[in-house]
JSON list of C-alpha atoms in Angstrom, two decimals:
[
{"chain": "A", "resi": 1, "resn": "MET", "atom": "CA", "xyz": [-12.11, -14.63, -4.83]},
{"chain": "A", "resi": 2, "resn": "GLU", "atom": "CA", "xyz": [-12.84, -16.90, -7.75]},
{"chain": "A", "resi": 3, "resn": "ASN", "atom": "CA", "xyz": [-9.92, -15.88, -9.97]},
{"chain": "A", "resi": 4, "resn": "PHE", "atom": "CA", "xyz": [-7.30, -13.21, -10.45]},
{"chain": "A", "resi": 5, "resn": "SER", "atom": "CA", "xyz": [-9.32, -11.32, -13.08]},
{"chain": "A", "resi": 6, "resn": "ASP", "atom": "CA", "xyz": [-12.17, -10.93, -10.59]},
{"chain": "A", "resi": 7, "resn": "LEU", "atom": "CA", "xyz": [-9.72, -9.82, -7.93]},
{"chain": "A", "resi": 8, "resn": "ILE", "atom": "CA", "xyz": [-8.21, -7.01, -9.99]},
{"chain": "A", "resi": 9, "resn": "THR", "atom": "CA", "xyz": [-11.60, -5.91, -11.28]},
{"chain": "A", "resi": 10, "resn": "LYS", "atom": "CA", "xyz": [-13.05, -5.72, -7.79]},
{"chain": "A", "resi": 11, "resn": "ARG", "atom": "CA", "xyz": [-10.05, -4.17, -5.99]},
{"chain": "A", "resi": 12, "resn": "ARG", "atom": "CA", "xyz": [-10.68, -0.47, -5.50]},
{"chain": "A", "resi": 13, "resn": "SER", "atom": "CA", "xyz": [-9.09, 1.88, -2.98]},
{"chain": "A", "resi": 14, "resn": "ALA", "atom": "CA", "xyz": [-11.05, 1.99, 0.26]},
{"chain": "A", "resi": 15, "resn": "ARG", "atom": "CA", "xyz": [-10.74, 5.08, 2.45]},
{"chain": "A", "resi": 16, "resn": "LYS", "atom": "CA", "xyz": [-13.69, 4.41, 4.76]},
{"chain": "A", "resi": 17, "resn": "PHE", "atom": "CA", "xyz": [-13.52, 1.57, 7.24]},
{"chain": "A", "resi": 18, "resn": "THR", "atom": "CA", "xyz": [-15.79, 0.09, 9.89]},
{"chain": "A", "resi": 19, "resn": "ASP", "atom": "CA", "xyz": [-14.71, -0.22, 13.54]},
{"chain": "A", "resi": 20, "resn": "GLU", "atom": "CA", "xyz": [-14.32, -4.00, 13.21]},
{"chain": "A", "resi": 21, "resn": "GLN", "atom": "CA", "xyz": [-10.83, -5.22, 14.02]},
{"chain": "A", "resi": 22, "resn": "LEU", "atom": "CA", "xyz": [-8.89, -7.73, 11.94]},
{"chain": "A", "resi": 23, "resn": "THR", "atom": "CA", "xyz": [-8.36, -11.25, 13.19]},
{"chain": "A", "resi": 24, "resn": "GLN", "atom": "CA", "xyz": [-4.87, -12.48, 13.96]},
{"chain": "A", "resi": 25, "resn": "ASP", "atom": "CA", "xyz": [-5.16, -14.87, 11.01]},
{"chain": "A", "resi": 26, "resn": "GLU", "atom": "CA", "xyz": [-6.00, -11.99, 8.65]},
{"chain": "A", "resi": 27, "resn": "VAL", "atom": "CA", "xyz": [-2.99, -9.99, 9.85]},
{"chain": "A", "resi": 28, "resn": "VAL", "atom": "CA", "xyz": [-0.69, -12.99, 9.48]},
{"chain": "A", "resi": 29, "resn": "THR", "atom": "CA", "xyz": [-2.06, -13.67, 5.97]},
{"chain": "A", "resi": 30, "resn": "LEU", "atom": "CA", "xyz": [-1.42, -10.06, 4.95]},
{"chain": "A", "resi": 31, "resn": "LEU", "atom": "CA", "xyz": [2.13, -10.15, 6.29]},
{"chain": "A", "resi": 32, "resn": "LYS", "atom": "CA", "xyz": [2.81, -13.48, 4.56]},
{"chain": "A", "resi": 33, "resn": "ALA", "atom": "CA", "xyz": [1.79, -11.88, 1.27]},
{"chain": "A", "resi": 34, "resn": "ALA", "atom": "CA", "xyz": [4.28, -9.07, 1.91]},
{"chain": "A", "resi": 35, "resn": "LEU", "atom": "CA", "xyz": [7.06, -11.49, 2.82]},
{"chain": "A", "resi": 36, "resn": "MET", "atom": "CA", "xyz": [6.41, -13.65, -0.25]},
{"chain": "A", "resi": 37, "resn": "SER", "atom": "CA", "xyz": [6.52, -10.73, -2.66]},
{"chain": "A", "resi": 38, "resn": "PRO", "atom": "CA", "xyz": [9.23, -10.96, -5.31]},
{"chain": "A", "resi": 39, "resn": "SER", "atom": "CA", "xyz": [12.34, -8.83, -5.09]},
{"chain": "A", "resi": 40, "resn": "SER", "atom": "CA", "xyz": [15.31, -8.23, -7.33]},
{"chain": "A", "resi": 41, "resn": "LYS", "atom": "CA", "xyz": [17.93, -10.95, -6.94]},
{"chain": "A", "resi": 42, "resn": "ARG", "atom": "CA", "xyz": [15.92, -12.08, -3.91]},
{"chain": "A", "resi": 43, "resn": "THR", "atom": "CA", "xyz": [17.56, -9.35, -1.84]},
{"chain": "A", "resi": 44, "resn": "ASN", "atom": "CA", "xyz": [14.39, -8.88, 0.24]},
{"chain": "A", "resi": 45, "resn": "ALA", "atom": "CA", "xyz": [15.50, -5.35, 1.08]},
{"chain": "A", "resi": 46, "resn": "TRP", "atom": "CA", "xyz": [12.02, -4.54, 2.38]},
{"chain": "A", "resi": 47, "resn": "GLN", "atom": "CA", "xyz": [10.82, -4.59, 5.98]},
{"chain": "A", "resi": 48, "resn": "PHE", "atom": "CA", "xyz": [7.30, -4.08, 7.31]},
{"chain": "A", "resi": 49, "resn": "ILE", "atom": "CA", "xyz": [5.88, -2.47, 10.41]},
{"chain": "A", "resi": 50, "resn": "ALA", "atom": "CA", "xyz": [2.34, -3.59, 11.27]},
{"chain": "A", "resi": 51, "resn": "VAL", "atom": "CA", "xyz": [0.53, -0.92, 13.27]},
{"chain": "A", "resi": 52, "resn": "ASP", "atom": "CA", "xyz": [-2.80, -1.62, 14.95]},
{"chain": "A", "resi": 53, "resn": "ASP", "atom": "CA", "xyz": [-2.49, 0.67, 17.97]},
{"chain": "A", "resi": 54, "resn": "LYS", "atom": "CA", "xyz": [-5.26, 3.27, 17.57]},
{"chain": "A", "resi": 55, "resn": "GLU", "atom": "CA", "xyz": [-3.21, 6.17, 18.96]},
{"chain": "A", "resi": 56, "resn": "THR", "atom": "CA", "xyz": [-0.31, 5.38, 16.64]},
{"chain": "A", "resi": 57, "resn": "LEU", "atom": "CA", "xyz": [-2.68, 5.07, 13.67]},
{"chain": "A", "resi": 58, "resn": "ARG", "atom": "CA", "xyz": [-4.11, 8.50, 14.56]},
{"chain": "A", "resi": 59, "resn": "LYS", "atom": "CA", "xyz": [-0.59, 9.98, 14.61]},
{"chain": "A", "resi": 60, "resn": "LEU", "atom": "CA", "xyz": [0.38, 8.25, 11.36]},
{"chain": "A", "resi": 61, "resn": "ALA", "atom": "CA", "xyz": [-2.55, 9.98, 9.68]},
{"chain": "A", "resi": 62, "resn": "TYR", "atom": "CA", "xyz": [-0.62, 13.26, 10.06]},
{"chain": "A", "resi": 63, "resn": "CYS", "atom": "CA", "xyz": [2.44, 12.06, 8.11]},
{"chain": "A", "resi": 64, "resn": "LYS", "atom": "CA", "xyz": [1.24, 13.99, 5.05]},
{"chain": "A", "resi": 65, "resn": "GLU", "atom": "CA", "xyz": [-0.56, 17.27, 4.58]},
{"chain": "A", "resi": 66, "resn": "HIS", "atom": "CA", "xyz": [-3.14, 15.59, 2.30]},
{"chain": "A", "resi": 67, "resn": "GLY", "atom": "CA", "xyz": [-4.16, 12.03, 1.54]},
{"chain": "A", "resi": 68, "resn": "ALA", "atom": "CA", "xyz": [-3.49, 10.16, 4.79]},
{"chain": "A", "resi": 69, "resn": "ALA", "atom": "CA", "xyz": [-6.31, 11.14, 7.17]},
{"chain": "A", "resi": 70, "resn": "PHE", "atom": "CA", "xyz": [-8.15, 7.83, 6.63]},
{"chain": "A", "resi": 71, "resn": "VAL", "atom": "CA", "xyz": [-5.25, 5.92, 8.24]},
{"chain": "A", "resi": 72, "resn": "SER", "atom": "CA", "xyz": [-6.68, 6.89, 11.64]},
{"chain": "A", "resi": 73, "resn": "ASP", "atom": "CA", "xyz": [-9.82, 4.85, 10.90]},
{"chain": "A", "resi": 74, "resn": "ALA", "atom": "CA", "xyz": [-8.03, 1.76, 9.59]},
{"chain": "A", "resi": 75, "resn": "ALA", "atom": "CA", "xyz": [-7.82, -1.41, 11.65]},
{"chain": "A", "resi": 76, "resn": "LEU", "atom": "CA", "xyz": [-4.24, -1.92, 10.49]},
{"chain": "A", "resi": 77, "resn": "ALA", "atom": "CA", "xyz": [-1.56, 0.04, 8.69]},
{"chain": "A", "resi": 78, "resn": "ILE", "atom": "CA", "xyz": [1.42, -1.74, 7.20]},
{"chain": "A", "resi": 79, "resn": "VAL", "atom": "CA", "xyz": [4.35, 0.63, 6.81]},
{"chain": "A", "resi": 80, "resn": "VAL", "atom": "CA", "xyz": [6.47, -0.57, 3.90]},
{"chain": "A", "resi": 81, "resn": "THR", "atom": "CA", "xyz": [10.15, 0.27, 4.20]},
{"chain": "A", "resi": 82, "resn": "ALA", "atom": "CA", "xyz": [13.30, -0.86, 2.42]},
{"chain": "A", "resi": 83, "resn": "ASP", "atom": "CA", "xyz": [17.06, -0.50, 2.65]},
{"chain": "A", "resi": 84, "resn": "PRO", "atom": "CA", "xyz": [18.54, 1.39, -0.34]},
{"chain": "A", "resi": 85, "resn": "MET", "atom": "CA", "xyz": [21.98, 0.04, 0.58]},
{"chain": "A", "resi": 86, "resn": "ALA", "atom": "CA", "xyz": [20.75, -3.54, 0.17]},
{"chain": "A", "resi": 87, "resn": "SER", "atom": "CA", "xyz": [19.22, -3.01, -3.27]},
{"chain": "A", "resi": 88, "resn": "ASP", "atom": "CA", "xyz": [19.39, -0.32, -5.93]},
{"chain": "A", "resi": 89, "resn": "VAL", "atom": "CA", "xyz": [15.80, -1.19, -6.88]},
{"chain": "A", "resi": 90, "resn": "TRP", "atom": "CA", "xyz": [14.36, -0.89, -3.37]},
{"chain": "A", "resi": 91, "resn": "ILE", "atom": "CA", "xyz": [11.59, 1.40, -4.62]},
{"chain": "A", "resi": 92, "resn": "GLU", "atom": "CA", "xyz": [10.39, -1.17, -7.13]},
{"chain": "A", "resi": 93, "resn": "ASP", "atom": "CA", "xyz": [10.67, -4.05, -4.65]},
{"chain": "A", "resi": 94, "resn": "ALA", "atom": "CA", "xyz": [8.78, -2.16, -1.94]},
{"chain": "A", "resi": 95, "resn": "SER", "atom": "CA", "xyz": [6.15, -1.15, -4.53]},
{"chain": "A", "resi": 96, "resn": "VAL", "atom": "CA", "xyz": [5.58, -4.77, -5.50]},
{"chain": "A", "resi": 97, "resn": "ALA", "atom": "CA", "xyz": [5.26, -5.72, -1.81]},
{"chain": "A", "resi": 98, "resn": "SER", "atom": "CA", "xyz": [2.76, -2.88, -1.30]},
{"chain": "A", "resi": 99, "resn": "ILE", "atom": "CA", "xyz": [0.48, -4.07, -4.09]},
{"chain": "A", "resi": 100, "resn": "MET", "atom": "CA", "xyz": [0.79, -7.69, -2.95]},
{"chain": "A", "resi": 101, "resn": "ILE", "atom": "CA", "xyz": [-0.57, -6.57, 0.45]},
{"chain": "A", "resi": 102, "resn": "GLN", "atom": "CA", "xyz": [-3.44, -4.76, -1.27]},
{"chain": "A", "resi": 103, "resn": "LEU", "atom": "CA", "xyz": [-4.33, -7.74, -3.46]},
{"chain": "A", "resi": 104, "resn": "GLN", "atom": "CA", "xyz": [-4.25, -10.04, -0.42]},
{"chain": "A", "resi": 105, "resn": "ALA", "atom": "CA", "xyz": [-6.49, -7.64, 1.48]},
{"chain": "A", "resi": 106, "resn": "GLU", "atom": "CA", "xyz": [-9.03, -7.72, -1.34]},
{"chain": "A", "resi": 107, "resn": "ASP", "atom": "CA", "xyz": [-8.87, -11.50, -1.50]},
{"chain": "A", "resi": 108, "resn": "LEU", "atom": "CA", "xyz": [-9.76, -11.53, 2.22]},
{"chain": "A", "resi": 109, "resn": "GLY", "atom": "CA", "xyz": [-12.72, -9.23, 1.54]},
{"chain": "A", "resi": 110, "resn": "LEU", "atom": "CA", "xyz": [-10.95, -6.29, 3.20]},
{"chain": "A", "resi": 111, "resn": "GLY", "atom": "CA", "xyz": [-10.45, -2.76, 1.93]},
{"chain": "A", "resi": 112, "resn": "SER", "atom": "CA", "xyz": [-7.11, -1.07, 1.53]},
{"chain": "A", "resi": 113, "resn": "CYS", "atom": "CA", "xyz": [-5.54, 2.13, 0.29]},
{"chain": "A", "resi": 114, "resn": "TRP", "atom": "CA", "xyz": [-1.96, 3.05, -0.54]},
{"chain": "A", "resi": 115, "resn": "VAL", "atom": "CA", "xyz": [-0.55, 6.17, 1.13]},
{"chain": "A", "resi": 116, "resn": "GLN", "atom": "CA", "xyz": [2.43, 7.48, -0.78]},
{"chain": "A", "resi": 117, "resn": "VAL", "atom": "CA", "xyz": [5.19, 8.50, 1.65]},
{"chain": "A", "resi": 118, "resn": "ARG", "atom": "CA", "xyz": [8.38, 8.78, -0.43]},
{"chain": "A", "resi": 119, "resn": "GLU", "atom": "CA", "xyz": [8.90, 12.37, -1.59]},
{"chain": "A", "resi": 120, "resn": "ARG", "atom": "CA", "xyz": [5.86, 13.65, 0.38]},
{"chain": "A", "resi": 121, "resn": "PHE", "atom": "CA", "xyz": [5.67, 16.14, 3.25]},
{"chain": "A", "resi": 122, "resn": "SER", "atom": "CA", "xyz": [3.69, 16.77, 6.42]},
{"chain": "A", "resi": 123, "resn": "ALA", "atom": "CA", "xyz": [1.68, 19.97, 6.91]},
{"chain": "A", "resi": 124, "resn": "ASN", "atom": "CA", "xyz": [4.67, 21.65, 8.57]},
{"chain": "A", "resi": 125, "resn": "GLY", "atom": "CA", "xyz": [6.97, 20.82, 5.64]},
{"chain": "A", "resi": 126, "resn": "GLU", "atom": "CA", "xyz": [8.76, 17.93, 7.32]},
{"chain": "A", "resi": 127, "resn": "PRO", "atom": "CA", "xyz": [9.47, 14.99, 5.00]},
{"chain": "A", "resi": 128, "resn": "ALA", "atom": "CA", "xyz": [6.85, 12.30, 5.64]},
{"chain": "A", "resi": 129, "resn": "ASN", "atom": "CA", "xyz": [9.67, 9.74, 5.78]},
{"chain": "A", "resi": 130, "resn": "ASP", "atom": "CA", "xyz": [11.30, 11.62, 8.69]},
{"chain": "A", "resi": 131, "resn": "PHE", "atom": "CA", "xyz": [7.96, 12.02, 10.49]},
{"chain": "A", "resi": 132, "resn": "ILE", "atom": "CA", "xyz": [7.33, 8.26, 10.34]},
{"chain": "A", "resi": 133, "resn": "HIS", "atom": "CA", "xyz": [10.94, 7.39, 11.26]},
{"chain": "A", "resi": 134, "resn": "GLU", "atom": "CA", "xyz": [10.60, 9.37, 14.48]},
{"chain": "A", "resi": 135, "resn": "LEU", "atom": "CA", "xyz": [7.11, 8.09, 15.30]},
{"chain": "A", "resi": 136, "resn": "LEU", "atom": "CA", "xyz": [7.96, 4.40, 14.80]},
{"chain": "A", "resi": 137, "resn": "ASP", "atom": "CA", "xyz": [11.68, 4.40, 15.77]},
{"chain": "A", "resi": 138, "resn": "ILE", "atom": "CA", "xyz": [12.71, 3.16, 12.33]},
{"chain": "A", "resi": 139, "resn": "PRO", "atom": "CA", "xyz": [16.45, 2.64, 11.80]},
{"chain": "A", "resi": 140, "resn": "LEU", "atom": "CA", "xyz": [18.10, 5.38, 9.75]},
{"chain": "A", "resi": 141, "resn": "GLN", "atom": "CA", "xyz": [19.13, 3.12, 6.83]},
{"chain": "A", "resi": 142, "resn": "LEU", "atom": "CA", "xyz": [15.52, 2.20, 6.02]},
{"chain": "A", "resi": 143, "resn": "GLN", "atom": "CA", "xyz": [13.41, 4.42, 3.78]},
{"chain": "A", "resi": 144, "resn": "VAL", "atom": "CA", "xyz": [9.62, 4.49, 3.98]},
{"chain": "A", "resi": 145, "resn": "LEU", "atom": "CA", "xyz": [7.92, 4.00, 0.63]},
{"chain": "A", "resi": 146, "resn": "SER", "atom": "CA", "xyz": [4.27, 3.66, 1.59]},
{"chain": "A", "resi": 147, "resn": "ILE", "atom": "CA", "xyz": [1.67, 2.92, 4.18]},
{"chain": "A", "resi": 148, "resn": "ILE", "atom": "CA", "xyz": [-1.05, 0.44, 3.29]},
{"chain": "A", "resi": 149, "resn": "ALA", "atom": "CA", "xyz": [-4.16, 1.20, 5.34]},
{"chain": "A", "resi": 150, "resn": "ILE", "atom": "CA", "xyz": [-6.40, -1.85, 5.77]},
{"chain": "A", "resi": 151, "resn": "GLY", "atom": "CA", "xyz": [-9.77, -2.51, 7.33]},
{"chain": "A", "resi": 152, "resn": "HIS", "atom": "CA", "xyz": [-13.27, -3.79, 6.80]},
{"chain": "A", "resi": 153, "resn": "LYS", "atom": "CA", "xyz": [-14.92, -1.73, 4.06]},
{"chain": "A", "resi": 154, "resn": "ALA", "atom": "CA", "xyz": [-17.53, 0.77, 5.25]},
{"chain": "A", "resi": 155, "resn": "VAL", "atom": "CA", "xyz": [-18.54, 1.41, 1.64]},
{"chain": "A", "resi": 156, "resn": "GLU", "atom": "CA", "xyz": [-18.56, -1.10, -1.19]},
{"chain": "A", "resi": 157, "resn": "ARG", "atom": "CA", "xyz": [-17.39, 0.45, -4.46]},
{"chain": "A", "resi": 158, "resn": "LYS", "atom": "CA", "xyz": [-18.44, -0.70, -7.89]},
{"chain": "A", "resi": 159, "resn": "PRO", "atom": "CA", "xyz": [-15.96, -2.96, -9.67]},
{"chain": "A", "resi": 160, "resn": "PHE", "atom": "CA", "xyz": [-13.74, -1.40, -12.32]},
{"chain": "A", "resi": 161, "resn": "ASN", "atom": "CA", "xyz": [-15.67, -0.90, -15.56]},
{"chain": "A", "resi": 162, "resn": "GLU", "atom": "CA", "xyz": [-13.72, -2.42, -18.45]},
{"chain": "A", "resi": 163, "resn": "GLU", "atom": "CA", "xyz": [-15.45, -0.01, -20.83]},
{"chain": "A", "resi": 164, "resn": "HIS", "atom": "CA", "xyz": [-13.12, 2.64, -19.42]},
{"chain": "A", "resi": 165, "resn": "LEU", "atom": "CA", "xyz": [-9.93, 0.80, -20.32]},
{"chain": "A", "resi": 166, "resn": "GLN", "atom": "CA", "xyz": [-7.60, 3.10, -22.25]},
{"chain": "A", "resi": 167, "resn": "TRP", "atom": "CA", "xyz": [-6.56, 0.76, -25.02]},
{"chain": "A", "resi": 168, "resn": "GLU", "atom": "CA", "xyz": [-5.00, 3.71, -26.86]},
{"chain": "A", "resi": 169, "resn": "LYS", "atom": "CA", "xyz": [-2.20, 3.53, -24.29]},
{"chain": "A", "resi": 170, "resn": "VAL", "atom": "CA", "xyz": [-1.21, 0.04, -25.42]},
{"chain": "A", "resi": 171, "resn": "HIS", "atom": "CA", "xyz": [1.33, -0.21, -28.25]},
{"chain": "A", "resi": 172, "resn": "ILE", "atom": "CA", "xyz": [2.38, -3.34, -30.09]},
{"chain": "A", "resi": 173, "resn": "ASN", "atom": "CA", "xyz": [6.03, -3.89, -31.07]},
{"chain": "A", "resi": 174, "resn": "LYS", "atom": "CA", "xyz": [6.83, -0.18, -31.04]},
{"chain": "A", "resi": 175, "resn": "TYR", "atom": "CA", "xyz": [5.26, 3.04, -29.87]},
{"chain": "A", "resi": 176, "resn": "GLY", "atom": "CA", "xyz": [2.52, 4.37, -32.10]},
{"chain": "A", "resi": 177, "resn": "ALA", "atom": "CA", "xyz": [2.45, 1.35, -34.42]},
{"chain": "A", "resi": 178, "resn": "GLU", "atom": "CA", "xyz": [-0.97, 0.43, -35.77]}
]
């Protein structure tokens, strides 16, 4: 990617992936981005589970009733967890790590999509967090925030059109000031 502006303009959620696997270098680069993400007071309360096993990816796709089916077609899913006892802002820290993974994926020319897990439920009403804990043997103290599904893009989406920016949602000095 030439610069950050190009990166954020081009990055769009990808839910369709090819069968091509990621290289070890790509996986390491993605995980480095996660591990270098900023956290409050450098608590690093987050932890990451990289899943590339096809059967496990297929099972992960059932963590939610809607919005996770594409995980089964991803080459890699990074499950983003954090320890609420280590940081009171674990949600924010894990969110920052999640987007860092997505930006790194785009920079590598890969597609990615965020799967919201916190406060979501599987088709049978089980909390998605509990479903994933059991599937991946995650320690009880960790909470799952998201899954970032990653793979080679099967469809290239148009870059974000700046004409659609909602400038009316930007306020200077105080809300509603002109």
